[in-house]
Amino acid sequence: MPLLVSVSGIRGVVGDGLTPELVLRVAQAYGSWLGGGKVILGRDSRVTGEMLRGAVISGLMAVGCDVVDLGICPTPTTEIATERHGDGGIIITASHNPIEWNALKLLAPDGLFLDEEQGAEVMRRMEAGDFRFARWDGIGKLSHYAGAIKEHVAEILNLRFLNVGAIRKRRFRVVADCVHGAGGVILPYLLDRLGCEFKILHEEANGLFPRKPEPLPEYLGELGEAVKAFGADFGLAVDPDVDRLALVDETGRPLGEEYTLALAADFILSKRPGTVVVNASTTRAIDDLAARYNSTVVRTKVGEIHVAKKAREVGATIAGEGNGGVILPDVHLGRDAPVGLALILQGLLEKEEPISRWHSSLPQYFMVKDRIEVGSASAVEIVQRYKEKLGRAKVDLTDGVKVLLDDAWVQVRPSNTEPIIRVMAEAPTPERARRLADEHLRILRELLKEVSESGA
Ligand code: MG
């Protein structure tokens, strides 16, 4: 399994490439780039997190950084703590990746992920061994901080959009699936503060994921059953580092990750119309909703940092990514599942109808996500030829090639991290989305053959 080095950090399989030696070098490079100061450290619940934590702390202290360890902690919580208390931050998490993976996410002093320029500089230092080791009397100090979760939840409860008293009175019934990730350290506390009657599945943050940890509809069967058995108003699932939120309605049916942001945007836009910032792959339900509320949509390349920076630049009212990532700039510029949960509760309170009905009041689209493996052929070359082949079709080149049709779209983009080309299609019916995806997959397969035969 290849080790994936990108501007946002380093990612790999433990025991097969991702070693403490390597993580130590990343930490030394990052701390040298920061030039000392206080680094906030959080990690998700992965069983390999504790082992990597030792290397990260050593590397940071060796180059003169003080480390404030939050222990097992969600990504959004670590981002907020970094913004408030730190000069930088590192999160040991492979997000939604399977159990054998782990990774480092590197944060800038403002609590956002490193941008391309910052990340490239850290990686350059790592590769060149350009470290600024401290003398014995300049080594950093290690401390622990247990207040980050409370601060995060307090920020949420203070949101002007929430009527916490009324939510508490409503006594929502909720089931949450924490997949034994870091959700277990924040969701029960937040649900309790919001007066919910709740049941938590896989609460203990022990990293022993009972299923694939990505909160996709196909993995949420157990949650759906539990929602029905508990008579819940809805169910929710988060990924191991708690930046993605997926919802299940009161009948146990998954609403699909795209609709987490759509519901949150429907609620926020009804209170505060403005600009919504989303990535180029997010559902067009967002555009329809923005039109409903006299608002505008700005799209960016896929990746939280692109969305967050644009949201800051344009003063977005809400932002996010269709994969269940809700960003409310009032709290911070990062994807935050607990924030999304609070907005859904307030929205449901005001709608006075089941979540299934709220969902069906939104514009309905269906998305197909597929991929083609390109092996040793160049994905970029294939996508370039694909673009030429489209002729005069209306396209958007924000990220890869997105073909815009009247009521549908198809997006084709080379992956940055794997030898694949991602193909997504969205249309008003699932059949049409599938047909569109298949049609463009066929074109790509032909081009793959061409490129492979020409040796390009
Ligand atoms: Mg995540």
XYZ file of C-alpha atoms and ligand atoms in Angstrom:
457
model
C 0.000 0.000 0.000
C 1.551 3.326 -0.993
C 2.150 6.030 1.527
C 0.179 9.109 0.608
C 1.971 12.382 1.138
C -0.073 15.460 0.367
C -0.217 19.076 1.425
C -2.763 18.255 4.108
C -0.422 15.746 5.770
C 0.582 12.142 5.461
C -1.610 9.058 5.312
C -0.855 5.356 5.229
C -1.378 1.849 6.522
C 0.231 1.113 9.864
C 2.669 -1.780 9.559
C 2.892 -1.224 5.814
C 4.498 2.172 5.277
C 3.228 4.413 8.051
C 5.902 4.187 10.750
C 6.717 6.197 13.878
C 9.995 7.223 12.192
C 8.125 8.888 9.386
C 5.565 10.506 11.663
C 8.440 11.810 13.801
C 9.941 13.505 10.742
C 6.620 15.100 9.806
C 6.241 16.420 13.374
C 9.818 17.790 13.353
C 9.246 19.454 9.975
C 5.923 20.921 11.061
C 7.289 22.253 14.368
C 10.362 23.712 12.613
C 8.074 25.436 10.116
C 5.987 26.866 12.973
C 9.203 28.031 14.663
C 8.149 26.857 18.136
C 5.046 27.842 20.068
C 2.160 25.827 21.414
C 0.792 22.919 19.370
C -2.624 21.435 20.194
C -2.705 17.659 19.682
C -5.865 15.609 19.241
C -6.447 12.089 17.976
C -9.383 9.928 17.006
C -9.908 6.582 18.711
C -7.848 4.376 16.354
C -5.919 1.623 18.106
C -2.712 2.873 16.454
C -3.228 6.457 17.657
C -1.448 6.031 20.975
C 1.685 4.634 19.265
C 1.849 7.515 16.762
C 1.110 10.052 19.482
C 4.483 9.287 21.105
C 6.334 10.063 17.873
C 4.399 13.277 17.249
C 5.087 14.554 20.782
C 8.802 13.705 20.586
C 9.182 15.384 17.216
C 7.406 18.556 18.299
C 9.236 18.873 21.630
C 12.610 18.255 19.984
C 12.175 21.342 17.808
C 11.070 23.489 20.730
C 7.266 23.275 20.529
C 5.143 22.945 23.638
C 2.487 20.256 23.190
C -1.009 20.446 24.658
C -2.503 16.968 24.409
C -6.302 16.801 24.249
C -6.316 12.994 24.128
C -9.104 11.380 22.085
C -10.923 14.307 20.583
C -12.966 15.116 17.442
C -11.287 16.983 14.571
C -13.621 20.029 14.847
C -12.957 20.252 18.602
C -9.191 20.215 17.998
C -9.591 22.896 15.326
C -11.472 25.172 17.734
C -8.915 24.568 20.507
C -6.096 25.396 18.074
C -7.775 28.649 17.069
C -8.337 29.616 20.708
C -5.273 28.336 22.531
C -2.612 27.258 20.062
C -0.034 28.403 17.571
C -0.673 25.254 15.581
C -2.393 21.888 15.782
C -2.048 18.264 14.720
C -4.782 15.650 14.592
C -3.856 11.979 14.427
C -6.717 10.575 12.370
C -7.385 8.828 9.092
C -10.918 10.244 9.156
C -13.315 7.784 7.463
C -10.586 5.397 6.189
C -10.660 1.740 7.265
C -9.248 0.554 10.579
C -5.701 -0.249 9.334
C -5.088 3.340 8.193
C -3.862 6.303 10.158
C -2.709 9.782 9.249
C -1.707 13.228 10.438
C -3.849 16.276 9.661
C -1.856 19.479 10.076
C -3.469 22.743 11.173
C -2.387 26.347 10.656
C -2.463 28.844 13.570
C -6.013 29.907 12.610
C -7.324 26.368 13.134
C -7.792 25.709 9.389
C -5.933 22.938 7.590
C -2.663 23.943 5.966
C -3.193 25.360 2.497
C -1.204 24.133 -0.503
C 1.675 26.533 -0.010
C 2.042 25.881 3.723
C 1.742 22.132 3.250
C 4.311 22.088 0.466
C 6.792 23.935 2.709
C 6.329 21.434 5.562
C 6.774 18.501 3.170
C 9.880 20.119 1.663
C 11.391 20.413 5.146
C 10.535 16.808 5.899
C 12.148 15.503 2.749
C 15.238 17.708 3.096
C 15.624 16.999 6.816
C 15.483 20.755 7.390
C 14.766 20.657 11.137
C 15.543 23.263 13.800
C 16.449 21.117 16.808
C 16.391 22.878 20.158
C 19.203 22.669 22.732
C 18.600 20.806 25.987
C 17.233 23.954 27.622
C 14.950 24.807 24.708
C 13.032 21.523 24.485
C 9.237 21.923 24.548
C 6.962 20.966 27.430
C 4.065 18.531 27.414
C 0.761 19.304 29.121
C -2.758 17.928 29.006
C -6.026 19.796 28.615
C -9.455 18.343 29.298
C -11.616 21.402 28.631
C -11.820 21.360 24.827
C -15.053 19.338 24.512
C -16.842 21.600 26.988
C -15.694 24.697 25.120
C -16.831 23.290 21.793
C -20.275 22.389 23.143
C -20.579 25.795 24.845
C -19.932 27.491 21.480
C -22.733 25.439 19.955
C -25.209 26.100 22.779
C -24.485 29.832 22.497
C -25.392 29.953 18.796
C -27.950 32.649 18.216
C -29.903 30.331 15.922
C -30.652 27.904 18.754
C -33.416 28.109 21.314
C -31.871 25.674 23.753
C -34.733 25.974 26.255
C -37.308 25.027 23.620
C -35.178 22.169 22.262
C -34.788 20.802 25.778
C -38.542 21.011 26.358
C -39.283 19.097 23.166
C -37.294 16.086 24.469
C -36.268 14.730 21.077
C -35.612 10.994 20.885
C -32.348 10.354 19.030
C -30.125 7.361 18.229
C -26.464 8.077 17.413
C -23.960 5.615 15.914
C -20.428 6.607 16.991
C -18.760 3.564 15.323
C -16.379 3.417 18.365
C -14.757 6.619 17.086
C -14.213 9.965 18.812
C -17.950 10.751 18.613
C -18.352 8.878 21.893
C -16.534 11.635 23.791
C -18.805 14.480 22.605
C -22.211 13.325 21.315
C -23.674 11.939 24.572
C -22.654 15.160 26.333
C -24.148 17.399 23.621
C -27.379 15.378 23.373
C -27.711 15.507 27.147
C -27.250 19.289 27.213
C -29.960 19.555 24.549
C -32.393 17.549 26.691
C -32.630 14.621 24.276
C -33.600 11.095 25.229
C -30.939 9.151 23.425
C -29.391 5.811 22.716
C -25.774 5.554 21.558
C -24.555 2.677 19.402
C -20.834 1.817 19.574
C -20.093 4.548 22.076
C -16.784 3.484 23.642
C -13.975 5.314 21.818
C -11.815 2.194 21.448
C -11.203 2.311 17.692
C -12.570 -1.185 17.079
C -14.884 -0.150 14.248
C -17.713 -2.721 13.957
C -18.211 -1.904 10.242
C -16.587 0.293 7.610
C -16.410 3.628 9.391
C -17.581 5.870 6.540
C -21.202 6.922 7.282
C -22.591 5.788 3.911
C -26.218 4.600 3.601
C -25.144 0.972 2.986
C -23.496 0.809 6.425
C -26.380 2.338 8.395
C -28.763 -0.637 8.541
C -28.176 -1.269 12.234
C -28.779 2.415 12.993
C -32.045 2.351 11.008
C -33.277 -0.682 12.974
C -32.334 0.991 16.257
C -34.200 4.169 15.275
C -37.362 2.154 14.674
C -36.999 0.116 17.865
C -36.360 3.239 19.964
C -39.181 5.222 18.323
C -36.640 7.950 17.601
C -37.292 11.240 15.806
C -34.182 10.480 13.766
C -30.814 8.744 13.841
C -27.348 10.038 13.111
C -23.954 8.577 12.326
C -20.557 10.267 12.358
C -17.181 9.193 11.005
C -14.352 8.402 13.479
C -13.117 12.013 13.729
C -16.626 13.509 13.818
C -16.479 15.996 10.951
C -19.016 14.147 8.792
C -22.662 13.683 9.751
C -25.218 11.369 8.123
C -28.906 11.194 9.028
C -31.527 8.451 9.116
C -35.217 9.414 9.176
C -37.844 8.261 11.726
C -38.657 5.213 9.581
C -35.024 4.069 9.592
C -34.277 5.224 6.039
C -30.870 6.870 5.425
C -31.315 10.332 3.891
C -27.907 10.251 2.188
C -24.974 12.421 3.228
C -25.757 15.109 0.637
C -28.957 15.914 2.498
C -27.230 16.702 5.798
C -25.880 19.945 4.353
C -29.082 20.543 2.358
C -31.225 20.385 5.528
C -28.780 22.568 7.477
C -28.652 25.082 4.607
C -32.463 25.124 4.334
C -32.607 26.067 8.016
C -29.794 28.661 8.026
C -30.895 30.328 4.759
C -34.408 30.755 6.173
C -32.814 32.789 9.001
C -29.942 34.454 7.195
C -29.907 34.491 3.393
C -26.466 35.055 1.888
C -23.714 33.182 0.123
C -23.367 29.407 0.427
C -19.903 27.994 -0.323
C -19.717 24.326 -1.344
C -17.344 22.153 -3.343
C -17.839 21.302 -7.004
C -19.265 17.835 -6.216
C -22.011 18.906 -3.817
C -25.671 18.327 -4.742
C -27.465 20.900 -6.852
C -30.241 20.836 -4.272
C -28.072 23.564 -2.696
C -28.439 25.778 -5.803
C -32.226 25.267 -5.840
C -32.420 26.093 -2.126
C -30.303 29.207 -2.559
C -32.677 30.362 -5.307
C -35.615 29.754 -2.955
C -34.047 32.088 -0.373
C -32.662 34.710 -2.725
C -29.146 33.568 -1.953
C -26.110 32.695 -4.040
C -23.802 29.678 -4.297
C -20.034 29.772 -4.772
C -18.302 26.499 -5.654
C -14.680 25.519 -5.006
C -12.371 22.586 -5.621
C -13.027 19.525 -3.474
C -11.235 19.684 -0.106
C -12.155 21.309 3.168
C -9.391 23.929 3.019
C -10.632 25.272 -0.331
C -14.189 25.573 0.960
C -13.112 27.096 4.290
C -10.862 29.746 2.729
C -13.507 30.780 0.208
C -16.135 30.888 2.986
C -13.930 33.279 4.939
C -13.235 35.399 1.848
C -16.884 35.885 0.885
C -18.331 35.909 4.413
C -20.467 32.805 3.783
C -23.680 32.317 5.736
C -23.102 28.531 5.664
C -20.632 26.312 3.832
C -19.639 22.697 3.531
C -19.182 19.581 1.487
C -21.865 17.210 0.297
C -20.248 14.275 2.098
C -21.953 15.303 5.358
C -19.591 18.174 6.163
C -21.432 21.190 7.587
C -19.439 24.394 8.177
C -21.096 27.195 10.143
C -18.663 30.140 10.195
C -20.245 31.463 13.424
C -18.532 28.597 15.280
C -15.424 27.999 13.140
C -14.399 27.351 9.560
C -14.262 23.572 9.710
C -16.631 20.696 9.030
C -18.398 19.990 12.292
C -20.895 17.155 12.888
C -21.999 18.380 16.358
C -22.835 21.792 14.849
C -24.818 20.035 12.098
C -26.716 18.003 14.699
C -27.692 21.138 16.650
C -28.977 22.849 13.485
C -31.068 19.780 12.586
C -32.648 19.734 16.066
C -33.571 23.422 15.907
C -34.872 23.009 12.353
C -37.058 20.066 13.387
C -38.354 22.006 16.368
C -39.480 24.853 14.135
C -40.827 22.662 11.315
C -43.070 20.716 13.693
C -43.063 17.794 11.260
C -41.163 14.522 10.951
C -37.695 14.708 9.420
C -38.891 12.559 6.481
C -41.360 15.292 5.557
C -38.775 18.045 5.958
C -36.455 16.058 3.695
C -39.168 15.549 1.032
C -39.888 19.304 1.019
C -36.381 19.848 -0.351
C -35.432 19.599 -4.054
C -34.869 15.887 -4.769
C -31.776 14.662 -6.583
C -30.000 11.342 -6.716
C -26.279 10.884 -6.976
C -24.180 8.015 -8.292
C -20.508 7.878 -7.302
C -18.327 5.548 -9.317
C -14.685 5.237 -10.382
C -12.447 3.708 -12.967
C -9.068 2.221 -12.141
C -6.377 3.463 -14.522
C -3.413 1.378 -13.366
C -0.189 2.864 -14.704
C -1.919 5.103 -17.305
C -2.072 8.822 -16.585
C -5.458 9.808 -15.142
C -4.724 13.441 -15.997
C -4.050 12.567 -19.643
C -7.277 10.561 -19.894
C -9.329 13.389 -18.389
C -7.679 15.852 -20.783
C -8.686 13.704 -23.778
C -12.166 13.304 -22.291
C -12.515 17.072 -22.113
C -11.492 17.435 -25.764
C -13.989 14.755 -26.776
C -16.891 16.639 -25.196
C -16.745 19.283 -27.902
C -19.235 22.043 -27.247
C -20.907 20.625 -24.135
C -21.312 23.117 -21.300
C -18.601 22.375 -18.762
C -17.370 23.716 -15.442
C -13.634 23.249 -14.767
C -13.548 24.162 -11.057
C -12.439 20.613 -10.247
C -11.859 18.083 -13.019
C -14.487 18.340 -15.759
C -18.126 18.800 -14.825
C -20.618 18.510 -17.685
C -23.670 20.662 -16.977
C -27.019 19.523 -18.335
C -30.389 21.202 -17.797
C -31.382 19.278 -14.697
C -28.358 17.020 -14.165
C -24.564 16.904 -14.201
C -21.661 14.494 -14.557
C -18.263 15.180 -13.013
C -15.058 13.417 -13.988
C -11.918 14.099 -11.993
C -8.561 12.391 -11.463
C -7.967 11.427 -7.830
C -5.029 13.147 -6.124
C -4.336 10.178 -3.925
C -5.109 6.981 -5.872
C -4.633 5.763 -9.487
C -8.319 6.237 -10.263
C -10.672 8.636 -11.998
C -13.768 9.532 -10.000
C -17.064 9.751 -11.864
C -20.118 11.305 -10.248
C -23.534 11.947 -11.751
C -26.571 13.636 -10.277
C -30.072 13.719 -11.725
C -33.726 13.968 -10.606
C -34.137 10.170 -10.715
C -31.730 7.406 -9.641
C -32.147 5.648 -13.014
C -31.104 8.736 -14.975
C -28.101 9.332 -12.690
C -26.982 5.710 -13.225
C -27.446 5.966 -16.996
C -25.455 9.195 -17.142
C -22.624 7.740 -15.079
C -22.535 4.594 -17.245
C -22.483 6.629 -20.446
C -19.445 8.630 -19.297
C -17.711 5.606 -17.776
C -17.931 4.015 -21.223
C -16.239 7.023 -22.820
C -13.500 6.942 -20.178
C -12.884 3.215 -20.649
C -12.389 3.738 -24.365
C -9.959 6.565 -23.680
C -8.107 4.456 -21.104
C -7.637 1.815 -23.802
C -6.396 4.438 -26.268
C -3.963 5.966 -23.800
C -2.675 2.571 -22.611
C -2.095 1.391 -26.201
C -0.288 4.597 -27.183
C 1.892 4.246 -24.085
C 1.047 7.769 -22.951
Mg -13.530 12.808 8.968
